[in-house]
């Protein structure tokens, strides 16, 4: 994790929104490999992974041809 890339003000705002306001909880962690395999099994041919600057969160771009 690249902690130097994390903006502390943004982190505090995100924490307030997700924890205090939305009361969100995450209990099911999936690895990148597991998620990629699930997308391939679902018929997506092209799967790209996009990481944030701090390498904490990733987004998937999946295309079904």
Coordinates of N, CA and C in Angstrom, one line a residue:
X1 N 0.9 -1.2 0.0 CA 0.0 0.0 0.0 C 0.9 1.2 0.0
X2 N 0.6 2.2 -0.8 CA 1.3 3.4 -0.9 C 0.7 4.5 -0.1
X3 N 0.9 4.5 1.2 CA 0.3 5.5 2.1 C 0.5 6.9 1.8
X4 N 1.6 7.2 1.1 CA 1.9 8.6 0.8 C 0.9 9.2 -0.3
X5 N 0.3 8.3 -1.0 CA -0.7 8.7 -2.0 C -2.1 9.0 -1.4
X6 N -2.3 8.7 -0.1 CA -3.6 8.9 0.5 C -3.8 10.3 1.0
X7 N -4.8 11.0 0.5 CA -5.1 12.3 1.0 C -5.9 12.1 2.3
X8 N -5.4 12.6 3.4 CA -6.0 12.4 4.7 C -7.4 13.1 4.8
X9 N -7.5 14.2 4.2 CA -8.9 14.9 4.3 C -9.9 14.1 3.5
X10 N -9.5 13.6 2.3 CA -10.4 12.7 1.6 C -10.7 11.4 2.3
X11 N -9.7 10.9 3.0 CA -10.0 9.6 3.7 C -10.9 9.9 4.9
X12 N -10.8 11.0 5.6 CA -11.7 11.3 6.7 C -13.1 11.5 6.2
X13 N -13.3 12.2 5.0 CA -14.6 12.4 4.4 C -15.2 11.1 4.0
X14 N -14.4 10.2 3.4 CA -14.9 8.9 2.9 C -15.3 8.1 4.1
X15 N -14.6 8.1 5.2 CA -14.9 7.4 6.4 C -16.2 7.9 7.0
X16 N -16.4 9.2 7.0 CA -17.6 9.7 7.5 C -18.8 9.3 6.7
X17 N -18.7 9.4 5.4 CA -19.8 9.0 4.5 C -20.2 7.6 4.6
X18 N -19.2 6.7 4.5 CA -19.5 5.2 4.5 C -19.8 4.7 5.8
X19 N -19.1 5.1 6.9 CA -19.3 4.5 8.2 C -20.4 5.2 9.0
X20 N -20.3 6.5 9.1 CA -21.3 7.2 9.9 C -22.6 7.4 9.3
X21 N -22.6 7.8 8.0 CA -23.9 8.2 7.3 C -24.5 6.9 6.7
X22 N -23.8 6.2 5.9 CA -24.4 5.0 5.2 C -24.4 3.7 6.1
X23 N -23.6 3.8 7.1 CA -23.4 2.6 8.0 C -23.0 1.3 7.2
X24 N -22.2 1.5 6.2 CA -21.8 0.4 5.4 C -20.8 -0.5 6.1
X25 N -20.9 -1.8 5.8 CA -19.9 -2.8 6.3 C -19.6 -3.7 5.2
X26 N -18.4 -4.1 5.1 CA -17.9 -5.0 4.1 C -17.4 -6.2 4.8
X27 N -18.0 -7.4 4.5 CA -17.6 -8.6 5.1 C -17.1 -9.7 4.2
X28 N -17.2 -9.4 2.9 CA -16.8 -10.4 1.9 C -15.7 -9.9 1.0
X29 N -14.5 -10.2 1.4 CA -13.3 -9.8 0.6 C -13.1 -10.9 -0.4
X30 N -12.9 -10.4 -1.7 CA -12.5 -11.3 -2.8 C -11.2 -10.8 -3.3
X31 N -10.3 -11.8 -3.6 CA -9.0 -11.4 -4.2 C -9.2 -11.0 -5.7
X32 N -8.2 -10.4 -6.3 CA -8.3 -10.0 -7.7 C -8.4 -11.2 -8.5
X33 N -7.7 -12.3 -8.2 CA -7.7 -13.5 -9.0 C -9.1 -14.2 -8.9
X34 N -9.7 -14.2 -7.7 CA -11.0 -14.8 -7.6 C -12.1 -14.0 -8.4
X35 N -12.0 -12.7 -8.3 CA -13.0 -11.9 -9.0 C -12.8 -12.0 -10.5
X36 N -11.6 -12.0 -11.0 CA -11.3 -12.2 -12.4 C -11.8 -13.6 -12.9
X37 N -11.6 -14.6 -12.1 CA -12.1 -15.9 -12.5 C -13.6 -15.9 -12.5
X38 N -14.3 -15.3 -11.6 CA -15.8 -15.2 -11.6 C -16.3 -14.5 -12.8
X39 N -15.6 -13.4 -13.2 CA -16.0 -12.7 -14.4 C -15.8 -13.5 -15.7
X40 N -14.7 -14.2 -15.7 CA -14.4 -15.1 -16.9 C -15.5 -16.2 -16.9
X41 N -15.8 -16.8 -15.8 CA -16.9 -17.8 -15.7 C -18.2 -17.3 -16.2
X42 N -18.5 -16.0 -15.9 CA -19.7 -15.4 -16.3 C -19.8 -15.0 -17.8
X43 N -18.7 -15.2 -18.5 CA -18.7 -15.0 -19.9 C -18.0 -13.7 -20.4
X44 N -17.3 -13.1 -19.5 CA -16.6 -11.9 -19.9 C -15.2 -12.3 -20.4
X45 N -14.9 -11.8 -21.6 CA -13.7 -12.3 -22.3 C -12.5 -11.4 -21.9
X46 N -12.7 -10.1 -21.9 CA -11.6 -9.2 -21.6 C -11.9 -8.5 -20.2
X47 N -10.9 -8.8 -19.3 CA -11.0 -8.2 -18.0 C -9.8 -7.4 -17.7
X48 N -9.9 -6.1 -17.4 CA -8.8 -5.3 -17.0 C -9.0 -4.8 -15.6
X49 N -7.9 -4.7 -14.9 CA -8.0 -4.2 -13.5 C -7.3 -2.8 -13.4
X50 N -8.0 -1.9 -12.8 CA -7.6 -0.5 -12.6 C -7.4 -0.3 -11.1
X51 N -6.2 0.0 -10.7 CA -5.9 0.3 -9.3 C -5.9 1.8 -9.0
X52 N -6.3 2.2 -7.8 CA -6.1 3.5 -7.4 C -4.7 3.8 -7.1
X53 N -4.3 5.1 -6.9 CA -2.9 5.5 -6.7 C -2.3 4.8 -5.4
X54 N -3.1 4.6 -4.4 CA -2.6 4.0 -3.2 C -2.6 2.5 -3.2
X55 N -3.1 1.9 -4.3 CA -3.2 0.4 -4.4 C -4.0 -0.2 -3.3
X56 N -5.1 0.5 -2.9 CA -6.0 0.0 -1.8 C -7.2 -0.6 -2.4
X57 N -7.7 0.0 -3.4 CA -9.0 -0.4 -4.1 C -8.8 -0.5 -5.6
X58 N -9.5 -1.5 -6.1 CA -9.4 -1.7 -7.6 C -10.8 -1.7 -8.2
X59 N -10.8 -1.4 -9.5 CA -12.0 -1.5 -10.2 C -11.8 -2.4 -11.4
X60 N -12.8 -3.1 -11.8 CA -12.7 -4.0 -13.0 C -13.4 -3.4 -14.2
X61 N -12.8 -3.6 -15.3 CA -13.5 -3.3 -16.6 C -13.6 -4.6 -17.3
X62 N -14.8 -5.1 -17.5 CA -15.0 -6.4 -18.2 C -15.9 -6.2 -19.4
X63 N -15.4 -6.9 -20.5 CA -16.1 -6.8 -21.8 C -16.5 -8.2 -22.2
X64 N -17.8 -8.3 -22.6 CA -18.3 -9.6 -23.1 C -18.4 -9.4 -24.6
X65 N -17.7 -10.2 -25.4 CA -17.7 -10.1 -26.9 C -18.7 -11.1 -27.5

